[in-house]
mmCIF file of C-alpha atoms in Angstrom:
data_model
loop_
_atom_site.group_PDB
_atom_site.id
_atom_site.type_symbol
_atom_site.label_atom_id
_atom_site.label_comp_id
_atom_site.label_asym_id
_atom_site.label_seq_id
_atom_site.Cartn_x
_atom_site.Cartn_y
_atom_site.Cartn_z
ATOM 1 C CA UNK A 1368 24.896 23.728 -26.880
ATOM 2 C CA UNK A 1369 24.648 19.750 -25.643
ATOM 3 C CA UNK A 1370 21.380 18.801 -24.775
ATOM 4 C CA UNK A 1371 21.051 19.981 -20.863
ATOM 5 C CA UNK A 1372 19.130 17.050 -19.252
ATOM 6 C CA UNK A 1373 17.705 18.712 -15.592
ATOM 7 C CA UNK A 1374 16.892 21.594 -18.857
ATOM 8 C CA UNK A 1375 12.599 21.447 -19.679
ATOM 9 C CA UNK A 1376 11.240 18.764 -21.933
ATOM 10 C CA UNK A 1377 9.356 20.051 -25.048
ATOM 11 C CA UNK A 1378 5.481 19.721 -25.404
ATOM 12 C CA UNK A 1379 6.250 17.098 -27.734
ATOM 13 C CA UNK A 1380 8.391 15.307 -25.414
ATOM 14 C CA UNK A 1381 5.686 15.683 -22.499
ATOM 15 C CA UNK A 1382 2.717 14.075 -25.233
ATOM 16 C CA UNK A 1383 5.209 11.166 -26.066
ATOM 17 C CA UNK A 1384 5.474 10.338 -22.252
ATOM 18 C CA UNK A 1385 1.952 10.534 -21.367
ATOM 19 C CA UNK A 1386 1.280 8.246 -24.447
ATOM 20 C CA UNK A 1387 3.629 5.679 -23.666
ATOM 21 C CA UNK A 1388 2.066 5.117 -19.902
ATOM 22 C CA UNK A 1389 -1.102 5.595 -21.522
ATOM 23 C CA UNK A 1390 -0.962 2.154 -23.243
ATOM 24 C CA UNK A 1391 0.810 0.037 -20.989
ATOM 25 C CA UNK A 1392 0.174 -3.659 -21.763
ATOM 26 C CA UNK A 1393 -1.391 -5.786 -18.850
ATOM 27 C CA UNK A 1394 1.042 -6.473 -16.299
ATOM 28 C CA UNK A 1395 0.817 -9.911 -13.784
ATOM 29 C CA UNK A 1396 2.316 -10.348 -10.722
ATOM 30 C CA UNK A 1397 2.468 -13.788 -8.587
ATOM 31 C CA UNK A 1398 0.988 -12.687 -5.401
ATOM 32 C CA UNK A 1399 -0.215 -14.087 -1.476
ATOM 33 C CA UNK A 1400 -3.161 -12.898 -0.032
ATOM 34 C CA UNK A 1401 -3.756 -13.504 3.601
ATOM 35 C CA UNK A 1402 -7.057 -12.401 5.287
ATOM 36 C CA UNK A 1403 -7.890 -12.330 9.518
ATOM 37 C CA UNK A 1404 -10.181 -11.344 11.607
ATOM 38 C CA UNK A 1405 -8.503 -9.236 14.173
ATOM 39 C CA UNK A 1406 -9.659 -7.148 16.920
ATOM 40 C CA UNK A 1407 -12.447 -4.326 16.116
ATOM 41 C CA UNK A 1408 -10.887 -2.059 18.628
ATOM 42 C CA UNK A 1409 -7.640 -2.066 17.444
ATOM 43 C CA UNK A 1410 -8.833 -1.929 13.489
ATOM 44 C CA UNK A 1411 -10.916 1.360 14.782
ATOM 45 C CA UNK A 1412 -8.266 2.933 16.614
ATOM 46 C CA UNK A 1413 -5.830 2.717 13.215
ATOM 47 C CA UNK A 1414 -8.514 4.638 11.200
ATOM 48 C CA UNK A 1415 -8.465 8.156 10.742
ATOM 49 C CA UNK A 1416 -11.065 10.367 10.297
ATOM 50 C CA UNK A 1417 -13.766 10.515 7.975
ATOM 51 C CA UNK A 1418 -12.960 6.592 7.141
ATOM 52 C CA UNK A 1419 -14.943 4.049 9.292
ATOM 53 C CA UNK A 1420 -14.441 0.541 10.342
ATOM 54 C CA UNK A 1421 -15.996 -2.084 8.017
ATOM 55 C CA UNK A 1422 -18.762 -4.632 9.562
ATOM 56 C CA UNK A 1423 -16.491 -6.987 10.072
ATOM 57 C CA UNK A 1424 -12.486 -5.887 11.582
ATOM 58 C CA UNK A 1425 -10.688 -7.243 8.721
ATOM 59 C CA UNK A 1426 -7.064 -7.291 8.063
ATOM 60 C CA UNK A 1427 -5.276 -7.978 4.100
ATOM 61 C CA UNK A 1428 -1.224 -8.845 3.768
ATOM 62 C CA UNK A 1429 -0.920 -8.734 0.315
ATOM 63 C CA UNK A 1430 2.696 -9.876 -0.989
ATOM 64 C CA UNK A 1431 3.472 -9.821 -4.442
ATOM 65 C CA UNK A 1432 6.394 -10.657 -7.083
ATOM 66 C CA UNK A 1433 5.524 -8.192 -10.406
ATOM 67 C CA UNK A 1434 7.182 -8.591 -13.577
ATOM 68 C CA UNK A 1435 8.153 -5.244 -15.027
ATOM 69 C CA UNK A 1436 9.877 -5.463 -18.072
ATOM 70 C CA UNK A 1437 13.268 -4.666 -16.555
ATOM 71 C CA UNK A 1438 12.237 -4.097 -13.253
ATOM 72 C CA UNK A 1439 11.155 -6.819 -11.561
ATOM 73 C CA UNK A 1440 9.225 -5.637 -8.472
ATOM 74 C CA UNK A 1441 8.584 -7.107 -5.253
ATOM 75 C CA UNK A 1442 5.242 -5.313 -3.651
ATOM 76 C CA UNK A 1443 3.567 -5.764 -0.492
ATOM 77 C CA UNK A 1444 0.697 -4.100 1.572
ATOM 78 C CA UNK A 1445 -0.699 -4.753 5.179
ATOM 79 C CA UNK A 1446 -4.286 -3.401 5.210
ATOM 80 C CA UNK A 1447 -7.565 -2.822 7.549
ATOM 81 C CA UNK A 1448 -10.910 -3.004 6.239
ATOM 82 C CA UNK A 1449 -12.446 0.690 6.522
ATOM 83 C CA UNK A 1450 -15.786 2.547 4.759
ATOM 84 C CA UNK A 1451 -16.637 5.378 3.632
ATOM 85 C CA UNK A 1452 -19.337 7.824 2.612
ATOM 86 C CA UNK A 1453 -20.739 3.853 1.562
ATOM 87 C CA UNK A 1454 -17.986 3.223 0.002
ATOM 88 C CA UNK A 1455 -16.259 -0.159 1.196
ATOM 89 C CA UNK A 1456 -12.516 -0.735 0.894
ATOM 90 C CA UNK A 1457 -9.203 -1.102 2.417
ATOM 91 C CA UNK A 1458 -7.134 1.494 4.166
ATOM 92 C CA UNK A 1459 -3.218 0.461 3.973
ATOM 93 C CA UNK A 1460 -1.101 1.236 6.723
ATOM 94 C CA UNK A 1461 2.486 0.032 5.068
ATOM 95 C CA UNK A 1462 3.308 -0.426 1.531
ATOM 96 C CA UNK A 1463 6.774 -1.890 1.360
ATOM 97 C CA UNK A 1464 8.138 -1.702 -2.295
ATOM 98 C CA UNK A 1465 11.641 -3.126 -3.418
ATOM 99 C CA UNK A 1466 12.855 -0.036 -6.002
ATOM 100 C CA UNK A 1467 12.170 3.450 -5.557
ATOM 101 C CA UNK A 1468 11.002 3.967 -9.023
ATOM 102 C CA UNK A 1469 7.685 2.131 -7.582
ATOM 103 C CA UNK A 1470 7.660 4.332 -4.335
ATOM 104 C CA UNK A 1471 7.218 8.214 -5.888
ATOM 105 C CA UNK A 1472 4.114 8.075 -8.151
ATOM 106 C CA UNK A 1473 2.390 6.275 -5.878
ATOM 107 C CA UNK A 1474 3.277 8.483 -2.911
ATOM 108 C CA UNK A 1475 3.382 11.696 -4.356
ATOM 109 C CA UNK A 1476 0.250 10.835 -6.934
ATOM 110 C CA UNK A 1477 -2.073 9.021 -4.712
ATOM 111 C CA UNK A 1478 -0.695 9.306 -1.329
ATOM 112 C CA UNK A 1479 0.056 5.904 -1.063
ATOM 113 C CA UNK A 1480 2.017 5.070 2.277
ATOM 114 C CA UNK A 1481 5.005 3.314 0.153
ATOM 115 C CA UNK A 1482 8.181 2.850 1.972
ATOM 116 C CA UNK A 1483 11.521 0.691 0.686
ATOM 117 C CA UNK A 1484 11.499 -2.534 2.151
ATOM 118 C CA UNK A 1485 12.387 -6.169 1.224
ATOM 119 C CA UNK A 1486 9.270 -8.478 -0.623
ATOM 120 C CA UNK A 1487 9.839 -12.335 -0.783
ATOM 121 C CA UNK A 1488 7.279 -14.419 -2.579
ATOM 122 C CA UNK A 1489 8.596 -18.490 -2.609
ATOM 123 C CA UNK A 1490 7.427 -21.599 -3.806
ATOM 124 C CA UNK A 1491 8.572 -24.703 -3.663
ATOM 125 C CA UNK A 1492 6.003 -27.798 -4.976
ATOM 126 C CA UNK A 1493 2.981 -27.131 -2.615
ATOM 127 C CA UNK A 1494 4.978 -25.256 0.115
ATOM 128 C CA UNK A 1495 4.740 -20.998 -0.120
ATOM 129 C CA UNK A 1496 6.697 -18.770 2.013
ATOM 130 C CA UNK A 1497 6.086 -14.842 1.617
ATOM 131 C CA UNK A 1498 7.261 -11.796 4.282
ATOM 132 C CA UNK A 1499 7.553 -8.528 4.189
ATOM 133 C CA UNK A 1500 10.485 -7.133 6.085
ATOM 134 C CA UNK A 1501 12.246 -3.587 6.593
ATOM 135 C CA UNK A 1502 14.647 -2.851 9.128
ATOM 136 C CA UNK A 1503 16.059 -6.635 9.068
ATOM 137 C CA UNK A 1504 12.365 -7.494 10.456
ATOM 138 C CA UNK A 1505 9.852 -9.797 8.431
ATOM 139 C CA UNK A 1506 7.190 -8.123 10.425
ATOM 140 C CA UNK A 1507 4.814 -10.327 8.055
ATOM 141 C CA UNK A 1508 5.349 -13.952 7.449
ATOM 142 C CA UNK A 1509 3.111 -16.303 5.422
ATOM 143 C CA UNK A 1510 3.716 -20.163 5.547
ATOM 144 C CA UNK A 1511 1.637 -22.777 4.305
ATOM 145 C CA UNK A 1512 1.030 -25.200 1.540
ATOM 146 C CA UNK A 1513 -0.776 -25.131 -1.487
ATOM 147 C CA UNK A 1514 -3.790 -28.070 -1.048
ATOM 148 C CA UNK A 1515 -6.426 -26.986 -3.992
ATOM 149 C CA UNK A 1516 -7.205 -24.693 -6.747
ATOM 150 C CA UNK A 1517 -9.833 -22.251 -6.414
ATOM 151 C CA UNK A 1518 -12.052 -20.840 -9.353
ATOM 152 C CA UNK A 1519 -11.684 -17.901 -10.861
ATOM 153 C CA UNK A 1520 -13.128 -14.901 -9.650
ATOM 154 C CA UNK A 1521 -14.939 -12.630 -12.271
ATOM 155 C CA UNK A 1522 -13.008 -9.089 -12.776
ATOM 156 C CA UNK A 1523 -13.756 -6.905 -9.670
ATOM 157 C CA UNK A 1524 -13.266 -3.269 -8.765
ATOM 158 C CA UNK A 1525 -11.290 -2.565 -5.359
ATOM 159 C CA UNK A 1526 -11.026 0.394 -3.455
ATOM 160 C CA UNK A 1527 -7.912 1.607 -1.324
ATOM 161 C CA UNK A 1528 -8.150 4.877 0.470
ATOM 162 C CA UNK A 1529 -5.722 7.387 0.891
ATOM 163 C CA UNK A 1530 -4.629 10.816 2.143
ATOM 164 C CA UNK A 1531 -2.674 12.958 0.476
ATOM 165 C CA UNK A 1532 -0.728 15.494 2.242
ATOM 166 C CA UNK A 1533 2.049 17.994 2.370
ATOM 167 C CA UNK A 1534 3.791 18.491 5.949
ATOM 168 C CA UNK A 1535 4.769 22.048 5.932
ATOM 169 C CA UNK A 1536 7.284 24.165 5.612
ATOM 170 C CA UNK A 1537 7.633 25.597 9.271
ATOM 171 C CA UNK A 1538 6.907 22.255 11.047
ATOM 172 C CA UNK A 1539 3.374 23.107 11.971
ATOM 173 C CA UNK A 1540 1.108 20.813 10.536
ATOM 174 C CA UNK A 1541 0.064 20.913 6.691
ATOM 175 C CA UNK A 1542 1.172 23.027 4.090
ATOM 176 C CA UNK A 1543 -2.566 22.796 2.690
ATOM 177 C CA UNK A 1544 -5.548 20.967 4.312
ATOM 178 C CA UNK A 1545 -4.810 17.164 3.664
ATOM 179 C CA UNK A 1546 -7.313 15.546 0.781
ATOM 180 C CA UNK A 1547 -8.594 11.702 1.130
ATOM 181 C CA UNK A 1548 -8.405 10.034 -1.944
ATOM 182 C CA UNK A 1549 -10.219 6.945 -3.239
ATOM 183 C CA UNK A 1550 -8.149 4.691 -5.310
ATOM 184 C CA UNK A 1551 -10.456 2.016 -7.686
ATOM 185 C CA UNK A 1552 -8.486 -1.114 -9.257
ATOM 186 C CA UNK A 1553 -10.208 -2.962 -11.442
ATOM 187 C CA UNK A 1554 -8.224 -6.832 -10.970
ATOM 188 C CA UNK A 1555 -7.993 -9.941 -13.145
ATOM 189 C CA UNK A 1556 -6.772 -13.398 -12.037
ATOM 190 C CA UNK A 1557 -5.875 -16.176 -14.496
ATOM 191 C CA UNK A 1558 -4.941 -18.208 -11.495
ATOM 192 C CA UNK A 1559 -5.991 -19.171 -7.818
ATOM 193 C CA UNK A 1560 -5.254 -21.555 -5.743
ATOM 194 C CA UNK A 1561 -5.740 -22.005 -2.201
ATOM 195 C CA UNK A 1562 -3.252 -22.370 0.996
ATOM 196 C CA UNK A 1563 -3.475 -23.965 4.651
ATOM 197 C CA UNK A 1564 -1.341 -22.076 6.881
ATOM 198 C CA UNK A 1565 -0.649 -19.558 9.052
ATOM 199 C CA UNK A 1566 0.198 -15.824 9.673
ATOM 200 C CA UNK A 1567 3.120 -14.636 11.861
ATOM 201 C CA UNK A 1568 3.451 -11.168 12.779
ATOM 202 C CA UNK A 1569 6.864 -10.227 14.310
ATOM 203 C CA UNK A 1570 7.284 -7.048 16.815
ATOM 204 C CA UNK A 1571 8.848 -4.079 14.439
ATOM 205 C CA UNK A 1572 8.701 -0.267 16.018
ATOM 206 C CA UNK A 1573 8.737 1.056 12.540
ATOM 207 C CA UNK A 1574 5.649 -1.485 10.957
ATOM 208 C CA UNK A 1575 3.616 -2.252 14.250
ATOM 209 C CA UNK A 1576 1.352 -4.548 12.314
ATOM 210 C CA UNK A 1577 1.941 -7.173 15.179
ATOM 211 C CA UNK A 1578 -0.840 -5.151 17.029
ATOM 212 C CA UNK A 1579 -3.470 -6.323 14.881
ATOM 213 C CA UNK A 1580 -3.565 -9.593 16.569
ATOM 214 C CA UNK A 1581 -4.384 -12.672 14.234
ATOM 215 C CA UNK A 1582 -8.273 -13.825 15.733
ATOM 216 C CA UNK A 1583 -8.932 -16.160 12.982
ATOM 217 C CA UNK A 1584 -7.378 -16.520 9.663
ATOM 218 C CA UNK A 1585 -10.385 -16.045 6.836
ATOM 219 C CA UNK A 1586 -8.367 -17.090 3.709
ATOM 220 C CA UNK A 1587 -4.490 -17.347 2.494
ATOM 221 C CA UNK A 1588 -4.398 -17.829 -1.493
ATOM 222 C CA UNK A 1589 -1.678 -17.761 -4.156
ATOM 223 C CA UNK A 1590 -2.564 -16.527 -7.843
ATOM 224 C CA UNK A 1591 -1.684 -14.885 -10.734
ATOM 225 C CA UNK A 1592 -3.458 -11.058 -10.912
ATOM 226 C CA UNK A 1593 -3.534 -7.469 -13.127
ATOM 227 C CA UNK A 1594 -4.677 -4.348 -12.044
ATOM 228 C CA UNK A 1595 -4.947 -0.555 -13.020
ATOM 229 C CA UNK A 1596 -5.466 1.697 -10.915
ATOM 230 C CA UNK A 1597 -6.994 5.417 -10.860
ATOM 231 C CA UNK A 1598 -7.494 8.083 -8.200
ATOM 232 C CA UNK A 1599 -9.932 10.542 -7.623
ATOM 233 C CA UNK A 1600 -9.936 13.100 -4.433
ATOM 234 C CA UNK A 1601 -13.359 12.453 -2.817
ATOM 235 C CA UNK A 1602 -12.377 15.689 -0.250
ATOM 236 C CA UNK A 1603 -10.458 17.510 1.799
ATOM 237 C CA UNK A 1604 -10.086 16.529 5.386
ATOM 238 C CA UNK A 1605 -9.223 18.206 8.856
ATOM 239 C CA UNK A 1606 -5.789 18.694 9.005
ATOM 240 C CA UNK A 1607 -6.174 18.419 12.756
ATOM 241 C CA UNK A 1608 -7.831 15.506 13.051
ATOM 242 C CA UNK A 1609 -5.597 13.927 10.970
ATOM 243 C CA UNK A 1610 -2.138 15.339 12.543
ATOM 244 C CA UNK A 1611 -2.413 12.719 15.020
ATOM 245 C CA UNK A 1612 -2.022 9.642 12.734
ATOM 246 C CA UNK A 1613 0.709 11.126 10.181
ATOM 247 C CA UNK A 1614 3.151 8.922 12.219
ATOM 248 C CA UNK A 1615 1.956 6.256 10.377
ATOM 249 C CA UNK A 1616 3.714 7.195 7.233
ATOM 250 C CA UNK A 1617 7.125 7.852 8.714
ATOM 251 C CA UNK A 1618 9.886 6.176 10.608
ATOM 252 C CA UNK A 1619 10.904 9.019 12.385
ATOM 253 C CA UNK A 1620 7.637 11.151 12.820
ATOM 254 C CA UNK A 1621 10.048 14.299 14.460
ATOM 255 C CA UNK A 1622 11.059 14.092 10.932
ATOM 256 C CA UNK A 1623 7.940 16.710 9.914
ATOM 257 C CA UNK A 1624 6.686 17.384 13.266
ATOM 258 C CA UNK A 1625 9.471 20.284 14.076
ATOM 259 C CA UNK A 1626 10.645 23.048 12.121
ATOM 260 C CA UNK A 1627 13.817 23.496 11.073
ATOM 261 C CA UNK A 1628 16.468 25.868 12.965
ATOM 262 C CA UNK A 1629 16.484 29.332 11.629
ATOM 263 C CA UNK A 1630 18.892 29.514 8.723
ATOM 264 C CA UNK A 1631 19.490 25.845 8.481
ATOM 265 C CA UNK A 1632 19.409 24.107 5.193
ATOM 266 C CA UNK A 1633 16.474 21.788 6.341
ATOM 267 C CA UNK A 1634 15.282 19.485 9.258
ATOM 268 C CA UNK A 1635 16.224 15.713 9.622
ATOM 269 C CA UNK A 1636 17.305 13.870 6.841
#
């Protein structure tokens, strides 16, 4: 019989895979990173419990080129500063990616909030243009000019925080209590350079990031960067307390939120 292909992979098969990805080669992206101060209300009211605002009511765009080796990737994040347990990090609200091979670990892993979207990272001489846009929005715009380099930071560990969650079945809430998961990178940058500009945040009902108001821009750069990345789940959360933000991850929060119809074949699509 022909090799069935949705058929199970050997053990053998399984060991080869987990070998390959576990000696991927360092991969650099060409990425712009623009920091503001925004309003500490707003940052606050974003955050979901257990996570807590930072000191200071930070917001990241992070827009990126990445060159897989025949997948070149455009990557993007909008992010608040957020703490927990002592732990200080970022909390992502919108992860636009441009292929959907870079959406399902991270979602379904990590509990990343990756959605498809369109990533544009341009340079021309001195002048940079990046945006993230879905919808036919650039909800995210960063314009400036290049006007010195920076020096390089030493290698630094980041963390992200996520939750990971199943809706369930009968439209209720979770299948399981959600978990929150701390995500450390551990970056590298052969490359920084610094850019006057500014930040333009455009109205979108699907990315609302335009309600985290620029106060004062802390820093845009350009560089070159690599990262890994690993997870761990630091614990499990109130599924009610956090039923109230799941919106966040979808464009159509109805989507999860009602059950389907007796003997239907599922919900909305």
């Amino acid at each position: 019989m022909a090799r069935v292909r949705y058929g199970a992979r050997t053990e053998a098969e399984i060991a080869a895979a987990r070998e390959k990805s576990a000696k991927l080669p360092d991969i650099w992206s060409i990425g712009v990173v623009a920091v503001w101060e925004s309003d500490p209300d707003v940052v606050a009211a974003v955050l979901p419990p257990p996570l807590k605002p930072a000191d200071r009511p930070l917001v990241r765009a992070n827009i990126s080129k990445v060159d897989l080796p025949g997948y070149p990737l455009g990557a993007g994040s909008v992010a608040v500063a957020a703490q927990h347990d002592g732990v200080e990090g970022w909390y992502p609200l919108v992860m636009p990616m441009t292929l959907e091979r870079a959406l399902t670990g991270g979602r379904e892993v990590f509990g990343e909030p990756k959605k498809l979207g369109e990533v544009t990272v341009e340079r021309d001489g001195l002048v940079v243009r990046a945006a993230l846009a879905r919808h036919g929005i650039a909800f995210v715009e960063v314009r400036g000019a290049v006007d010195r380099a920076l020096p390089l930071p030493e290698p630094t560990r980041k963390t992200d925080f996520y939750f990971k969650f199943l809706p369930a079945v009968d439209g209720s809430g979770f299948d399981v209590d959600p978990v929150l998961v701390h995500c450390t990178r551990n970056e590298k940058v052969r490359k920084l350079e610094h850019i006057t500009g500014d930040v333009v945040l455009r109205e979108s009902m699907y990315d609302p990031v335009a309600d985290l108001p620029v106060r004062r821009i802390v820093e845009i750069t350009i560089g070159e960067k690599t990262t890994d990345q690993q997870g761990r789940v630091v614990e499990r959360v109130s599924a009610q307390a956090l039923l109230p933000y799941i919106h966040q991850r979808y464009d159509d929060p109805l989507q999860i939120l009602d059950a389907p119809p007796e003997g239907s074949s599922g919900g909305r699509g």
